[in-house]
Every structure is written in C-alpha cells, then in structure tokens.
XYZ file of C-alpha atoms in Angstrom:
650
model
C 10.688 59.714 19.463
C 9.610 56.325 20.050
C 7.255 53.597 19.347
C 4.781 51.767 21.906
C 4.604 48.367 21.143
C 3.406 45.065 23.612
C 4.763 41.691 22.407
C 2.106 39.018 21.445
C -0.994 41.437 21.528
C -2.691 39.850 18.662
C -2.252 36.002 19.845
C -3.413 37.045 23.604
C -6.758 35.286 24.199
C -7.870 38.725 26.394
C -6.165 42.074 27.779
C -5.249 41.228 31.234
C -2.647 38.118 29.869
C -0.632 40.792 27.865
C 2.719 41.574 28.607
C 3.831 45.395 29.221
C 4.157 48.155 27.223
C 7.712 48.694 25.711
C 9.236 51.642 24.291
C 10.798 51.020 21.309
C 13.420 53.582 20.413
C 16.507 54.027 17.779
C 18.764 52.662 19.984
C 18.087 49.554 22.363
C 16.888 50.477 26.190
C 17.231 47.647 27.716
C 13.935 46.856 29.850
C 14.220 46.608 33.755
C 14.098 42.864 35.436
C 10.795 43.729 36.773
C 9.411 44.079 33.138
C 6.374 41.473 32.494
C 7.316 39.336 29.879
C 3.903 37.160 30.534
C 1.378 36.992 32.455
C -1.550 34.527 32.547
C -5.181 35.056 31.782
C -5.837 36.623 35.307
C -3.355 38.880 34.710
C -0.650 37.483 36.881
C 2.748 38.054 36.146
C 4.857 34.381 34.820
C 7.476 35.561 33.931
C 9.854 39.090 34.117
C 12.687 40.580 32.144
C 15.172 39.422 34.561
C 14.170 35.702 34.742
C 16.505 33.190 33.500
C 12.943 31.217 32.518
C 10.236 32.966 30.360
C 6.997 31.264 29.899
C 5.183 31.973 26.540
C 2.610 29.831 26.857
C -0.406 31.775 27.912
C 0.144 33.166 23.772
C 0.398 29.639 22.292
C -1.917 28.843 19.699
C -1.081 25.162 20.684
C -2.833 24.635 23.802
C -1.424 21.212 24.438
C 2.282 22.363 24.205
C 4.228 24.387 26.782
C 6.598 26.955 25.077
C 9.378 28.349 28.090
C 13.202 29.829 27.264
C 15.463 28.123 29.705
C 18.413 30.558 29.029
C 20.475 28.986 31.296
C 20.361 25.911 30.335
C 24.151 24.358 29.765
C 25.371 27.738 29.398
C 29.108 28.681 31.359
C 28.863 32.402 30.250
C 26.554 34.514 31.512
C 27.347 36.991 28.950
C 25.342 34.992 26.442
C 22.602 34.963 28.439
C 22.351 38.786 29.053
C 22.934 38.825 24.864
C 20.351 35.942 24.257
C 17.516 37.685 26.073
C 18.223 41.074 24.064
C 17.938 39.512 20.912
C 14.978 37.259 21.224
C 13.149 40.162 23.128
C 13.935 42.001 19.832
C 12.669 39.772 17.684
C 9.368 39.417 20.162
C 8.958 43.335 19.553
C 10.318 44.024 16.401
C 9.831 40.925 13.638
C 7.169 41.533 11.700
C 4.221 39.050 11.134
C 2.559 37.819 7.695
C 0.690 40.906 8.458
C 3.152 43.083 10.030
C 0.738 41.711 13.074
C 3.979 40.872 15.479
C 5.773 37.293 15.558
C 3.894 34.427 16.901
C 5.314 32.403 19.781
C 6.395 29.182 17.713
C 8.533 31.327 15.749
C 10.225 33.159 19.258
C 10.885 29.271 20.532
C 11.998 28.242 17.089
C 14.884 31.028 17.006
C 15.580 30.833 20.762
C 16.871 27.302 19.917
C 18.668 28.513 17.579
C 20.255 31.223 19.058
C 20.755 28.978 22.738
C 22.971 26.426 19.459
C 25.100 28.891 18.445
C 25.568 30.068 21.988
C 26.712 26.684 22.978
C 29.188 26.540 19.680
C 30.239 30.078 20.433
C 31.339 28.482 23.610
C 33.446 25.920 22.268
C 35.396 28.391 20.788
C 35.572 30.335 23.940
C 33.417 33.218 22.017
C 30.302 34.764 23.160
C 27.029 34.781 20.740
C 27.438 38.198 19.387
C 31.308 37.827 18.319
C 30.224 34.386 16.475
C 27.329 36.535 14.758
C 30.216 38.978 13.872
C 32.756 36.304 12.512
C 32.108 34.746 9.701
C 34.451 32.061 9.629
C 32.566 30.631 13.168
C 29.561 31.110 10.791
C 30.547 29.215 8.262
C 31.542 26.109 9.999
C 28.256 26.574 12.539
C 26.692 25.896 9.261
C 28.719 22.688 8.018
C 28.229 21.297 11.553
C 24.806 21.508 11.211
C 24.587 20.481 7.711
C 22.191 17.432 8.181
C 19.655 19.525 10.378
C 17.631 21.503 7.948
C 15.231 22.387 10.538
C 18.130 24.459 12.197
C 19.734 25.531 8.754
C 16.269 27.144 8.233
C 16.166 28.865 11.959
C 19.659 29.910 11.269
C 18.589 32.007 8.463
C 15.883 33.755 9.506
C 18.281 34.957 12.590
C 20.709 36.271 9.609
C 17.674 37.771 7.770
C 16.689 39.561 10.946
C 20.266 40.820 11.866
C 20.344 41.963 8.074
C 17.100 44.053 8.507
C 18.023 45.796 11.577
C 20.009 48.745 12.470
C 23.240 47.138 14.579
C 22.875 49.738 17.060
C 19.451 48.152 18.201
C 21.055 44.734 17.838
C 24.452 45.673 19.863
C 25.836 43.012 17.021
C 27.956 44.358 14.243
C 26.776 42.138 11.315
C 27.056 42.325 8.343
C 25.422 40.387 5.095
C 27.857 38.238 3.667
C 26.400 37.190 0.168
C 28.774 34.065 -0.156
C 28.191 32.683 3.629
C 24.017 33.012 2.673
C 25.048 31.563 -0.686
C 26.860 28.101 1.068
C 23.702 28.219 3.281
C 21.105 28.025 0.975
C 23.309 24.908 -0.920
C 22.973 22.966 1.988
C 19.220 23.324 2.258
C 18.772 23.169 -1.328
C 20.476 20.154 -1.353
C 17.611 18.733 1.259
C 14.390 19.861 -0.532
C 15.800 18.083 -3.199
C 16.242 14.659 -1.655
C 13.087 15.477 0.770
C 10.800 12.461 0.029
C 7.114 13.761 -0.324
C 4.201 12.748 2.017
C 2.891 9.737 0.174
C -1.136 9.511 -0.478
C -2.653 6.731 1.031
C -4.155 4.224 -1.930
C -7.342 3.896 -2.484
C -7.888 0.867 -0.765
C -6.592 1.246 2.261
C -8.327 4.569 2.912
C -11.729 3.153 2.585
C -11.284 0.231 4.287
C -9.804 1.705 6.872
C -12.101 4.744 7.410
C -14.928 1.956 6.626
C -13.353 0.291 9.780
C -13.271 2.934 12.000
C -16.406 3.924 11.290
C -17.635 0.294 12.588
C -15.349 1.134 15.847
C -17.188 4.690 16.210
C -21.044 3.029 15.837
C -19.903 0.750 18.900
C -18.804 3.460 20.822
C -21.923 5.378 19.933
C -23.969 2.807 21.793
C -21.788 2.725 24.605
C -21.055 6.409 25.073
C -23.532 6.834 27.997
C -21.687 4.299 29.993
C -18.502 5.333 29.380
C -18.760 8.787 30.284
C -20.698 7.783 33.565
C -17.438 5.289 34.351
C -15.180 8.173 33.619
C -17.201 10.626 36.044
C -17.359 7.715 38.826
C -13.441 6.893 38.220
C -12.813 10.396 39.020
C -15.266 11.349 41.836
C -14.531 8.354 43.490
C -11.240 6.990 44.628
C -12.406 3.043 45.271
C -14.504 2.616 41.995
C -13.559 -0.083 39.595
C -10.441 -0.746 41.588
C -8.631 -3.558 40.485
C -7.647 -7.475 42.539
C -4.456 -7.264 40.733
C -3.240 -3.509 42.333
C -5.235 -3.223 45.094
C -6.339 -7.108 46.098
C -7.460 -7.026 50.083
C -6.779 -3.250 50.271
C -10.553 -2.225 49.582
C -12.087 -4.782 51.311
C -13.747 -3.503 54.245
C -14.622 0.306 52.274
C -18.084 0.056 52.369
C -17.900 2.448 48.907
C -15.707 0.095 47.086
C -16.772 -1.391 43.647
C -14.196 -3.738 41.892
C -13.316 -4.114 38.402
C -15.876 -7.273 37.698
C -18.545 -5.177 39.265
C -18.096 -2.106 37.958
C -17.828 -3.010 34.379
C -21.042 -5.648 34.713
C -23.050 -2.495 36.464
C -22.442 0.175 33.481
C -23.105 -2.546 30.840
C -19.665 -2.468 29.253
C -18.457 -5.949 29.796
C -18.525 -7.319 26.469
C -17.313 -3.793 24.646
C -14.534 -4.128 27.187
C -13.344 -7.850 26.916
C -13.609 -6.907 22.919
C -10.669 -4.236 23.372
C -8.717 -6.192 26.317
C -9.879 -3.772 28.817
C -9.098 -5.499 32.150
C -8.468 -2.300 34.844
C -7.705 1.732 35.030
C -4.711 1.704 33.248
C -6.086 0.150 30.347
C -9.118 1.771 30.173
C -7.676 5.351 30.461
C -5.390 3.924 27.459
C -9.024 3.137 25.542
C -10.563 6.634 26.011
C -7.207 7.808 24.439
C -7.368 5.268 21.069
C -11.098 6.517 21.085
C -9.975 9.972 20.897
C -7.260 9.397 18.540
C -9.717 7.047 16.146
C -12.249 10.115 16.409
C -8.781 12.699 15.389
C -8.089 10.169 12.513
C -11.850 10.572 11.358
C -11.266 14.309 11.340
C -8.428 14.360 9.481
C -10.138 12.491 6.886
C -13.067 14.481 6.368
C -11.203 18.035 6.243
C -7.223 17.580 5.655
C -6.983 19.682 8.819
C -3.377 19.797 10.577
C -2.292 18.055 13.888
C -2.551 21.033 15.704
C -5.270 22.723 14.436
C -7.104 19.626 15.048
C -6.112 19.510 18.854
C -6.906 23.317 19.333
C -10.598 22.842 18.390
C -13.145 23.527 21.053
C -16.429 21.863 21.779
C -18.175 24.621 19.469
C -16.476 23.847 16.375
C -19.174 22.909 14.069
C -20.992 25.097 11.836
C -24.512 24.183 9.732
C -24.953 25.921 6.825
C -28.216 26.448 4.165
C -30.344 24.126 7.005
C -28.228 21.585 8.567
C -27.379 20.225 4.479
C -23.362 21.598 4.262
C -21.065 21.366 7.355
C -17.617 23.492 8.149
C -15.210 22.789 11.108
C -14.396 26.164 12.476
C -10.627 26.712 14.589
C -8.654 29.409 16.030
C -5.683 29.265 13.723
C -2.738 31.412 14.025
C -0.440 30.112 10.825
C -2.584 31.120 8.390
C -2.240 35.140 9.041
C 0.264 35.948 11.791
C -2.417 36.907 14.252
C -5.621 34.462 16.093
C -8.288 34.295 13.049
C -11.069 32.356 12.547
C -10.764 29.659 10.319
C -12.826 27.197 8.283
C -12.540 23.956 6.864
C -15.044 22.251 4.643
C -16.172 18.666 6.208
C -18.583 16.429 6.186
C -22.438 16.011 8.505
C -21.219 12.328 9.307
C -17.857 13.828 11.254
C -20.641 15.568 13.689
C -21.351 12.094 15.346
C -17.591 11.820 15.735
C -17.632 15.649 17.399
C -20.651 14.669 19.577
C -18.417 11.653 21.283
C -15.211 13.943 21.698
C -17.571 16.462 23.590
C -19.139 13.912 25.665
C -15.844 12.601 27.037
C -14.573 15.790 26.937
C -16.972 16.974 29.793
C -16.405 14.103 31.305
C -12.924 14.362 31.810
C -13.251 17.987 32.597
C -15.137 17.257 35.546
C -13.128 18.445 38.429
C -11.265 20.939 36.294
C -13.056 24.236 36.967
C -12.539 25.457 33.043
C -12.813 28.587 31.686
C -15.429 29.878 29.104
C -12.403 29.996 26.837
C -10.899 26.556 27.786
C -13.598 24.284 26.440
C -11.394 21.877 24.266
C -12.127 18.970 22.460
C -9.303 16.839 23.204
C -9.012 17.181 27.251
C -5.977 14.907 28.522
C -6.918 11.180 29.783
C -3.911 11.745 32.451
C -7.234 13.774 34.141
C -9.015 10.299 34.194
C -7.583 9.649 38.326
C -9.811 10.441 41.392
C -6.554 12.389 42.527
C -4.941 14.760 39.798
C -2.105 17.097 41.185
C -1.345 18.438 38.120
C -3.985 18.607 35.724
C -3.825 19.072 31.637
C -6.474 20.586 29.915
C -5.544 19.799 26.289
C -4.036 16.135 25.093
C -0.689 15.934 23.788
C -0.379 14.845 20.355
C -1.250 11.163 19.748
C 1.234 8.462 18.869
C 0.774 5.927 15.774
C -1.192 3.615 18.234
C -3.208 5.951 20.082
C -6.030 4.692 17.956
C -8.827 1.700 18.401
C -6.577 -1.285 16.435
C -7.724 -1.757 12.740
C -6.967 -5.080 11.241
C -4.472 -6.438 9.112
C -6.882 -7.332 5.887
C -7.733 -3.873 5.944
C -4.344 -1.761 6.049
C -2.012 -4.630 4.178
C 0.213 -3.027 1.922
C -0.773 -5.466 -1.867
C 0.625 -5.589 -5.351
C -2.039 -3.065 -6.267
C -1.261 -0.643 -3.905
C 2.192 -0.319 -4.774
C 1.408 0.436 -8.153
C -0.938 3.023 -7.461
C 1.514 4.532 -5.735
C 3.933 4.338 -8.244
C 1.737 6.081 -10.707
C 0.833 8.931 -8.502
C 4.474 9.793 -7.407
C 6.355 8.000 -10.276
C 9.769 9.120 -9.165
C 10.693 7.593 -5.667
C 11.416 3.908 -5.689
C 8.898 2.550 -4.074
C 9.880 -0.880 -4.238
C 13.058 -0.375 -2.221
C 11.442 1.422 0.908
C 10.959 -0.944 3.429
C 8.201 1.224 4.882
C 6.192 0.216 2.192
C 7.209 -3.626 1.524
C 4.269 -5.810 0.057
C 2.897 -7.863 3.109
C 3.166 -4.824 5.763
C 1.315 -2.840 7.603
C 0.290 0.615 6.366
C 1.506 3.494 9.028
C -0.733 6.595 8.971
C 0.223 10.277 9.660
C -1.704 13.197 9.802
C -0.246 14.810 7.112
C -1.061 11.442 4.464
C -4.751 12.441 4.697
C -4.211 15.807 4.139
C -2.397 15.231 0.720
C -4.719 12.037 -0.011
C -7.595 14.139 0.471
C -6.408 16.898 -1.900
C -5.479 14.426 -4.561
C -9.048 12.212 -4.356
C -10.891 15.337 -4.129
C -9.598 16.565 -7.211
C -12.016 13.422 -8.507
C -8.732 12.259 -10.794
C -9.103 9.254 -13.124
C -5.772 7.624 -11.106
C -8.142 4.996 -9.140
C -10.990 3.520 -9.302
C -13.652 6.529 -7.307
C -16.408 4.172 -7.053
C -15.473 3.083 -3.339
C -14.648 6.725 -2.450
C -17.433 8.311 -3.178
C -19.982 6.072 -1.854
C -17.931 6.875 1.466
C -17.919 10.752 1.032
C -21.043 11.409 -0.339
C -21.247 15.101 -0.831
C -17.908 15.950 0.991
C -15.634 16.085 -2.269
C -18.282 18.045 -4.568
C -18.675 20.549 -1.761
C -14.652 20.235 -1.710
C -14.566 21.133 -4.880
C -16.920 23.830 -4.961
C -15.822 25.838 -2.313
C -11.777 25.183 -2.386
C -11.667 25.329 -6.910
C -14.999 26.898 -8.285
C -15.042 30.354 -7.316
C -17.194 29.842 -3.873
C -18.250 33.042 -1.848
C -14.991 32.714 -0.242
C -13.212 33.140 -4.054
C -11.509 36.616 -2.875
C -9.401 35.008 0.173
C -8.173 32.110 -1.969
C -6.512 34.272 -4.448
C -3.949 34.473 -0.885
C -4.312 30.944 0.129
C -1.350 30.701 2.988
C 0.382 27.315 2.217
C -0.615 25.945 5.310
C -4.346 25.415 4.517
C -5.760 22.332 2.619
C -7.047 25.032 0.072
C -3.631 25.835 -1.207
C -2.795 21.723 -1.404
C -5.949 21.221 -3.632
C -5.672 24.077 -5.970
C -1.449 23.576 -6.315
C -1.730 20.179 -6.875
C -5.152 19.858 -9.296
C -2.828 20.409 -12.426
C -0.242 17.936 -11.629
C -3.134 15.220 -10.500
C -5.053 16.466 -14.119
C -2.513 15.940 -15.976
C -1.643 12.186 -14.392
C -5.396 11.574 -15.203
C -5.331 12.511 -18.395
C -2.358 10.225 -19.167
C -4.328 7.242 -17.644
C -7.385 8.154 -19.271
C -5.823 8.124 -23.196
C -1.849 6.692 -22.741
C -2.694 3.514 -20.340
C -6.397 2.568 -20.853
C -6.863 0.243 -24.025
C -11.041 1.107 -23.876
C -13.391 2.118 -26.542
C -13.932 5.667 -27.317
C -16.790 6.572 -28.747
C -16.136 10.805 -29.360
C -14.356 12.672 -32.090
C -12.257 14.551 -29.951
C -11.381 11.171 -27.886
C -10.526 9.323 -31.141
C -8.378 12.480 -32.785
C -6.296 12.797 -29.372
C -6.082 8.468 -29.426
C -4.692 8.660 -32.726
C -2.168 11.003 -32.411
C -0.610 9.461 -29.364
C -0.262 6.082 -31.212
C 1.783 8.286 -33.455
C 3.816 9.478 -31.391
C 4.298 6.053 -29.184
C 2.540 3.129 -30.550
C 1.595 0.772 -28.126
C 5.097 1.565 -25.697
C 3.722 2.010 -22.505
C 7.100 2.721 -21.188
C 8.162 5.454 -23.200
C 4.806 6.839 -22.278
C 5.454 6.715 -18.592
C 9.324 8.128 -19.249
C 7.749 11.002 -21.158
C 4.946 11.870 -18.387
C 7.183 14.846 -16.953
C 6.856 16.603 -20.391
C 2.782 16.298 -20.293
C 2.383 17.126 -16.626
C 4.596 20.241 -18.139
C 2.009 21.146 -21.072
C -0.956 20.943 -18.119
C 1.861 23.569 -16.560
C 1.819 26.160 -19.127
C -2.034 25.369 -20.075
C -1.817 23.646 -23.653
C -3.027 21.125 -22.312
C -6.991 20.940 -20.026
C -8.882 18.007 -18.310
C -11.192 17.176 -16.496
C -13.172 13.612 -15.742
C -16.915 13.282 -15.932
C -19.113 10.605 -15.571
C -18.982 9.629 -19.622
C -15.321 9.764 -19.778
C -13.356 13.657 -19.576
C -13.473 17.091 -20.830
C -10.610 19.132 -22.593
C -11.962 22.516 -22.906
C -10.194 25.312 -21.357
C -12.755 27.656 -20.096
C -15.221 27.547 -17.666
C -17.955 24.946 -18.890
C -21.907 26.196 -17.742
C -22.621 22.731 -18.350
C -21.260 21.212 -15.147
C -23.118 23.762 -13.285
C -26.243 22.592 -14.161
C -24.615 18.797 -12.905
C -26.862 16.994 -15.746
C -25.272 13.787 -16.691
C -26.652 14.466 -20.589
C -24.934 18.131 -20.803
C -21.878 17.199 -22.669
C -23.422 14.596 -25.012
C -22.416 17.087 -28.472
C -20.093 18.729 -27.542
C -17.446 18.840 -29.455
C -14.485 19.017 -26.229
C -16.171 15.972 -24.487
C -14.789 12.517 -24.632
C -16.820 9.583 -23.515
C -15.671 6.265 -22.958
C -18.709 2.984 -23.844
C -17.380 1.763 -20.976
C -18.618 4.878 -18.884
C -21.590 5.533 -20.958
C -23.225 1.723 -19.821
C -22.190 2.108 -16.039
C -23.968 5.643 -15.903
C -26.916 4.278 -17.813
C -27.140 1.030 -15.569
C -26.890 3.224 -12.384
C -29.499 5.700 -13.160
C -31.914 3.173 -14.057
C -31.452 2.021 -10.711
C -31.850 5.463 -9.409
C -35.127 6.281 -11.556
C -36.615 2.794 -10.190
C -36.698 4.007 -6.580
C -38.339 7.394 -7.688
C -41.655 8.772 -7.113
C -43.552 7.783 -10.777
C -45.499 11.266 -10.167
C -42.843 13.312 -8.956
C -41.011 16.064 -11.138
C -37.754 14.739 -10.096
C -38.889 11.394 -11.930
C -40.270 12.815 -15.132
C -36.745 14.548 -15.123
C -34.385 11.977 -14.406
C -36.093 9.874 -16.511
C -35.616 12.019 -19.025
C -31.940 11.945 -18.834
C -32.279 8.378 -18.662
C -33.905 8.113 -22.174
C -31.238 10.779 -23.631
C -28.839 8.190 -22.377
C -30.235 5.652 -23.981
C -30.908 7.142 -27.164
C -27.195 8.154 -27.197
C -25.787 4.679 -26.326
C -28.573 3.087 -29.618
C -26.712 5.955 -31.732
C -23.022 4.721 -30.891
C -23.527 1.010 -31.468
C -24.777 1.583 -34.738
C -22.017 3.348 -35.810
C-alpha cells in the first residue's frame, strides 16, 4: 500500500509548477534522476532527482529571494550527497506542516544547511552524514562546535525531531533518541534566549518625528510622481536619455536622440527635487527610486507592524476599503502564518494608500519591458530594471539596507536624555546606558522589526508616554487596532489561534505586561491629584507599602507586572485618568467621555479632567449650533463641567 503525495502542492502559485507525483511507501524507493523536483509556472522542468542543484524557488513565498540546494558544494564524498538528497527529499514529502499541509520551502533550505554542516563535520572525521547521525559522540561535539550559532542549534533539532518521528527504515539512518544529547542541546539554546536582548521600541519622540518627516519626503514625491515615472520609462526605452558628461562626455554627441543629464532633468521639471537629494546622473537616481521605495516600506511598517517579507511580497492589489472607503486593511499572501499560501490581513491606516499609490506607479514603471504575469504584479519591482539594457531582469527588490531610505535629519532621530529613560522604563532590565547603540548624542538605527513591537506597545494606548503626539499622527489607526486585534472583532474566532508571527499575537501577549507598566506610572511615579475614591484608596495603600521610595518601587515592578499575570490586578487608561475593573465595561463601547464619571472602578486624575474639558470646548466651538452632534457633545461638555465645579469644592 502506499501513499500519493507531491511536494509543495499547497505553496504552488498554479498546477502546471508542481513537482511529480511520489509514491510514498513503508520503506524508501528511491525516485529515478528523471523525477521533477520543480518546475516553473509554465510547467517546465528546473530541476530533477538526479541534479546536484535543485531550485525551489518557483514555491517561495519570498519572491525576492532565490532558494537552490547546491549539494555539491565543498563536499569530497559523494556518498553524502546521494544521503543528503534522500533525507531532505524526505522531509519535502513527509514533514508535516502547522496544518499537516506539507513543509514550506524556507524550512527545506533551513535544514539543507544544516544537514550540508554536519556533512562537512562528518567529513572531518572521515565519516559520512548518516554514521555522524548514528554516533552520538560526533553529535555531541557537532553541538559544542556550534554552540554560539543558535540559528543552527535550532535547525539541528528539528533534523533530530524528524529522525525521532520516523521509521529508520524510511530514513536508511539508524537513530536513535538520546534524552541526554537533546538535554545538552536544549542548555545551549536556553542559555541564548536568556541573554537574547529584545527588539527595543522606538520612543515616542523619535517615531513621530520621524514618520512626521517622512511624511514631508512622501508629499514631495507626490508632486513629482508624474515626472519621475515618465524619466524612469524614457531611461529604459531609450539608451541615450539623460546620459551623463561625466560617463559618456563626447560619446553622444552626434546621436541625434541624445538628451543629457542638464536637459533631461530641466525638461521633466525635476531639477530642484533633484539638486535637493544630490541627484546628479543614472546611478544616483536609480539609488533615489530605491530610498523612495524603502521610505514608502518604512511608512508601511508603521501603519501595520507587518514583517520584512510580507511587506516585499505584496502586490499592487493589496488594499482593501471597508464600511465605504472609512477603515482600511493591507491584504498579503502569507505562508508563516498556516503552513500553506493564505490570505492574510493587516489592519492599517487610509493615509498609507497615498504611500501604495506611489509604489504602484513606479512599480509599472519599472516593469515596463518586463512582460509580467497576471500573478507577478509586485509592489516592490527591483531598480537594477531601471537600464535601457537589462540581461537579467528581477521582478521583486531585495530587502533594503538601513540607508535605502530618503535621509531624515539629525534633530529628528537624536538619541536625548528623555529617550533613554523612556526606554528604560519600558524594558527596565537591559542596561541601556552601556550600549553604545544607543549612546545620548547618536543617531537612532531603525529595523523592521522596532515598529512592529513599537506599534504593539503604543497601540495598547499605555500611560508610559505622553500619547498626545501619537495620536494626532494615527488618527483612527490605533482604536481600529484595538478593536479588531483585542475587542472581540468579527475576526474574534481566528485570534483565539493567533500564529506568533502576526502583529495580533504581539498586541494581545504583550497588553498585560504594557498594563501593568502603566498602571505603575499612573499611581507609583506620578505625584498628581486624584480626585476618585478608588484612585485615593489604591494611592494610600501604596504609600504604605513604599512611602515616597521611588526606587524600591521600580525594584518591586516584576512582582506587579506578576499580579497583572495572574489577573489580581486590571487597567486600563481613559481620557480622565484609568479603569480597574475586570470585566468587560459597556461603557467604553458607547466611547462617551462622561460614561465613567460614578463609577465606582474609575480613577480620574484633575489633571486629565481640565485637558479633556479644554479640548472639547474646542471641539464643540467648531460644531454646527443646530446639529444633533452639537446639542450632544455639548452635553457632555456641561457634564464635564458640572463634574470638575463638584471636585473643587470638595
């Protein structure tokens, strides 16, 4: 009896790219060399059985990144590669999925690496790769060379874990589990997690003045769009536009179709946009279409936490309006989430589609001489495409570098006093201080993944900075964060499995730990009036406890985030001050600002109570006097009021 199976049918973008059918039966049958391993979206064959190169790329959910297996590649005994290409075609066929869907091609290239390391230590000890599988004493000190590498300590274990869950006569590899070897394993990459340093969230200030700056950079480009796409389309079509004195000087001279640099630039408008950004011939300018598209990735990142290479797998058709154009979702063919090519959203922002609307403009542009597929149409095509000539073109960009971006300037991204401690009160137990990435006076780096975490944690609409900045630049991005990843949105069902790799899972793990941080800034570090019962009984009986030691406060903060933890402790901030009732409050849904005036869980701060009155003064002055919405407001305006009268008298 056997089993049919085809490798990769669930991350094949259509039916003529799959490999062949393999018969999997109780013992290994090796496939013949003439077996299709890949084949590419016309159905032609890439790669067979018997190559010493398989290409996996056509099943990449990474269309920017080739994935091949070079088995050959420094190895002296071709026994190891006849034993390399059994197992990995094993674990193509036979390890499972999330979803028992089949194993995605990152995590074939991940183990061949490991396997081709082993085979290469194997060597060294004139073994082949199944006896060092079979000894554990080679294991053992594989493992203590590689003791630094966690990424490989981690590869190295699911190879055990697969060896361990399959019958050794399909394997041809007589292992077995060795509780002590899996034991010294898992010490060593213990041993990293722990010192792992965690991806630090950008402070406040930074983060809006930078995204405040780039925003600047994307309304110039917005006005010069036109021109720059119609430069890009002439610098391809046309091999003696905008050529340069410097490279070509006399060369051009006498083509009657040549345009020069000078010319060029004064003819599309773009002089002054390109003296601004140093722009002074092709090389340059390809380099500027790149910072635009990395300044437009940064903006993305921002507005939906979204990872590096989800971002650059997003095609031109990634937006979706819902309830008339008022909420916004980025929508990307993910295959981390559930083993298999799904459909994804993230929540976003309406002001990123301005930034999507450029990307597809110079994505067409680029794509020009391409001839693209229906299922091709990306939103980060490669600038090395930006040449009248192109002998071998890219569709999708390769991930951008730290200064692939328009330059932001030093006033804005200056790492200052304040910063620091922000970040010391948000991740209080790395020494901040002494990491010269983040010495007072530098510049602040960005990576992908700082946005992702920063978003989570500002999202969560925490007391640990000052939001006022934040959410005049997000507008309606966090509350429809909020509702959709933490209050039970239509969507409730598939977060109960949140996959660890999606923003959602950040938010909703981290909202206690954030909470609870807020909650100690709120009463433990903040010396301002409260004007509530519940405020004033929870004041009190932390000056029992500490007095006025703000240090013993901040030593003790482990055993509070732990009380958030096991729920005896609740918070959450409002626009008076916080709330500390457990259950669901139908207040908030009705998002008045008067709704938690009595009751008996709220605390309110005078501090919070004038600022809210103040603004929605301002708010009921631009209103319609004979609207609803006035009579309302104003209404909540007076309740204010009447509130505030009540708590100076007392």
């Amino acid at each position: 009896m056997s089993i049919s199976i085809i490798p990769f049918k669930n991350f094949s973008k259509n039916e003529l790219s799959l490999p062949d059918k393999y018969e999997l039966h109780r013992t290994f049958i090796e496939p013949g060399n003439d077996y299709a391993i890949s084949r590419d979206s016309k159905g032609i064959v890439l790669s067979k059985y018997g190559d010493n190169i398989w290409d996996l790329t056509p099943y990449s959910s990474t269309p920017y990144q080739s994935h091949t297996i070079k088995f050959e590649k420094d190895l002296r005994n071709k026994e190891n590669i006849v034993q390399s290409k059994r197992l990995i075609f094993l674990i193509m066929t036979m390890m499972g999925g999330k979803t028992g869907s089949g194993v995605s091609v990152v995590t074939v290239i991940s183990l061949s690496s490991c396997l081709y390391w082993l085979s290469i230590y194997a060597e060294s000890f004139n073994k082949t790769l199944f006896e060092a599988l079979e000894s554990k004493k080679i294991l053992r000190k594989f493992i203590e060379k590689n003791k630094d590498v966690y990424s490989r300590l981690n590869k190295f274990k699911s190879v055990l874990s697969f060896l361990n869950k399959k019958s050794n006569k399909i394997t041809g590899v007589k292992y077995q589990e060795d509780k002590k070897l899996l034991d010294f394993l898992n010490s060593y990459m213990a041993n990293h997690l722990a010192n792992k340093k965690q991806t630090p969230v950008i402070p406040s200030s930074i983060y809006v003045a930078s995204i405040k700056e780039r925003w600047q950079q994307i309304n110039l480009i917005e006005k010069n769009i036109e021109s720059i796409c119609l430069f890009i389309k002439n610098i391809i079509n046309t091999k003696y536009f905008a050529a340069s004195n410097k490279f070509q000087g006399q060369k051009y001279l006498f083509i009657e179709e040549c345009i020069y640099w000078e010319d060029a630039q004064e003819a599309y408008n773009l002089t002054e946009l390109f003296d601004k950004y140093s722009i002074k011939n092709k090389p340059d300018f390809c380099s500027f279409i790149r910072k635009i598209q990395g300044t437009c990735k940064h903006l993305i990142h921002v507005y939906s936490g979204m990872r590096q290479e989800e971002v650059l797998s997003l095609k031109t058709d990634c937006l979706e309006f819902i309830d008339e154009r008022k909420r916004t979702r980025i929508i990307g063919i993910t295959t981390k989430l559930e083993g298999t090519r799904k459909r994804v959203s993230w929540v976003t922002s309406k002001e990123i589609e301005r930034v999507i609307a450029i990307l597809i403009k110079i994505a067409t542009s680029l794509s020009i001489k391409l001839n693209l597929d229906s299922d091709e149409n990306y939103l980060f095509i490669s600038t090395s495409n930006l040449k009248s000539e192109v002998s071998n073109p890219k569709i999708v960009s390769t991930p951008y570098l730290a200064d692939d971006v328009l330059p932001l300037s030093d006033q804005a991204i200056t790492i200052k006093e304040e910063d620091i401690e922000e970040l010391e009160f948000i991740d209080y137990q790395r020494d901040w201080r002494r990491d010269e990435d983040f010495g007072i006076g530098k510049r602040w780096s960005f990576a992908t993944h700082q946005y992702r975490r920063s978003l989570a944690v500002y999202s969560i609409q925490s007391g640990l900075v000052s939001l006022g900045a934040l959410q005049v630049q997000f507008k309606h991005l966090f509350r429809d964060m909020s509702f959709y990843y933490q209050n039970g949105s239509s969507s409730a069902k598939d977060l109960l499995n949140i996959h660890s790799d999606h923003i959602a899972n950040d938010i909703n793990t981290m909202r206690t730990e954030i909470e609870a941080l807020s909650f100690m800034k709120f009463f433990l570090l903040d010396d301002d009036e409260l004007i509530s019962v519940q405020g004033n009984i929870i004041k009190n009986s932390i000056y029992e406890k500490y007095g006025n030691n703000k240090m013993l406060i901040l030593e003790d903060r482990e055993r509070t985030i732990k009380k958030f933890k096991n729920g005896e402790l609740a918070w959450r901030e409002t626009m008076l001050g916080g709330c500390t009732q457990f259950e669901p409050c139908e207040s908030r849904l009705k998002r008045s600002l008067i709704a938690c005036i009595g009751c008996t869980s709220a605390v309110h701060k005078l501090k919070n109570l004038e600022s809210v009155i103040k603004k929605q003064k301002k708010f009921v002055d631009k209103l319609d006097k004979n609207s609803i919405e006035y009579r309302n407001e104003l209404y909540d305006l007076n309740k204010l009021k009447e509130y505030h009268n009540r708590v100076k008298k007392d």
